[in-house]
Amino acid sequence: FWAPRHADLAVSLRHAPFLFWLVETLRPRRLVQIGLADPGGYLTLCQAVDRLGLGTRCLGFEPDPQARPLAAALTEAHGMFYGDFSTLDAGDPAAMQRHAAGEAVDLLVIDAPLSAAQVTQVITRWSPLLSE
């Protein structure tokens, strides 16, 4: 496993080894993370994609931009290291889904507190986009 490049942005580093392993094992073509409250998790996924040279398209999405706006440190680190294969966005979940339209999602990570209605919405909208 590699040392997380963005440890200073992580709320919790305990998942970093698992995230590195997950990306290496699955080798996803398309990766989506919903929730960026702990930006270190998403940046760790991107770091694994970068280190493995996978050509994976990544999308990090914050569903509640009023509660947790995308931090300047996140957008700066993201743009510096991962902007060529990853996109950050915030706002309406329907907008998030448009980014993934036409491509199967091989790895969907949810790192956000979701209400029952939001869970239903994620299942309804994202299940058809998931790969086998």
PDB file of N, CA and C in Angstrom, residues 14 16 19 60 73 118:
ATOM      1  N   ARG A  14      -8.130   5.609   8.355  1.00  0.00           N
ATOM      2  CA  ARG A  14      -8.219   4.162   8.566  1.00  0.00           C
ATOM      3  C   ARG A  14      -8.724   3.399   7.344  1.00  0.00           C
ATOM      4  N   ALA A  16      -7.898   4.173   4.154  1.00  0.00           N
ATOM      5  CA  ALA A  16      -6.987   4.319   3.010  1.00  0.00           C
ATOM      6  C   ALA A  16      -6.453   2.978   2.488  1.00  0.00           C
ATOM      7  N   LEU A  19      -9.233   1.292   0.580  1.00  0.00           N
ATOM      8  CA  LEU A  19      -9.553   1.966  -0.678  1.00  0.00           C
ATOM      9  C   LEU A  19      -8.501   1.680  -1.742  1.00  0.00           C
ATOM     10  N   GLY A  60     -16.496  12.861  -8.157  1.00  0.00           N
ATOM     11  CA  GLY A  60     -16.756  13.103  -6.748  1.00  0.00           C
ATOM     12  C   GLY A  60     -17.878  14.109  -6.657  1.00  0.00           C
ATOM     13  N   ALA A  73      -9.181  23.630  -0.303  1.00  0.00           N
ATOM     14  CA  ALA A  73      -8.059  22.686  -0.250  1.00  0.00           C
ATOM     15  C   ALA A  73      -8.352  21.447  -1.099  1.00  0.00           C
ATOM     16  N   GLN A 118     -33.376  10.093   0.396  1.00  0.00           N
ATOM     17  CA  GLN A 118     -32.170  10.170  -0.431  1.00  0.00           C
ATOM     18  C   GLN A 118     -31.631   8.783  -0.754  1.00  0.00           C
TER      19      GLN A 118
END
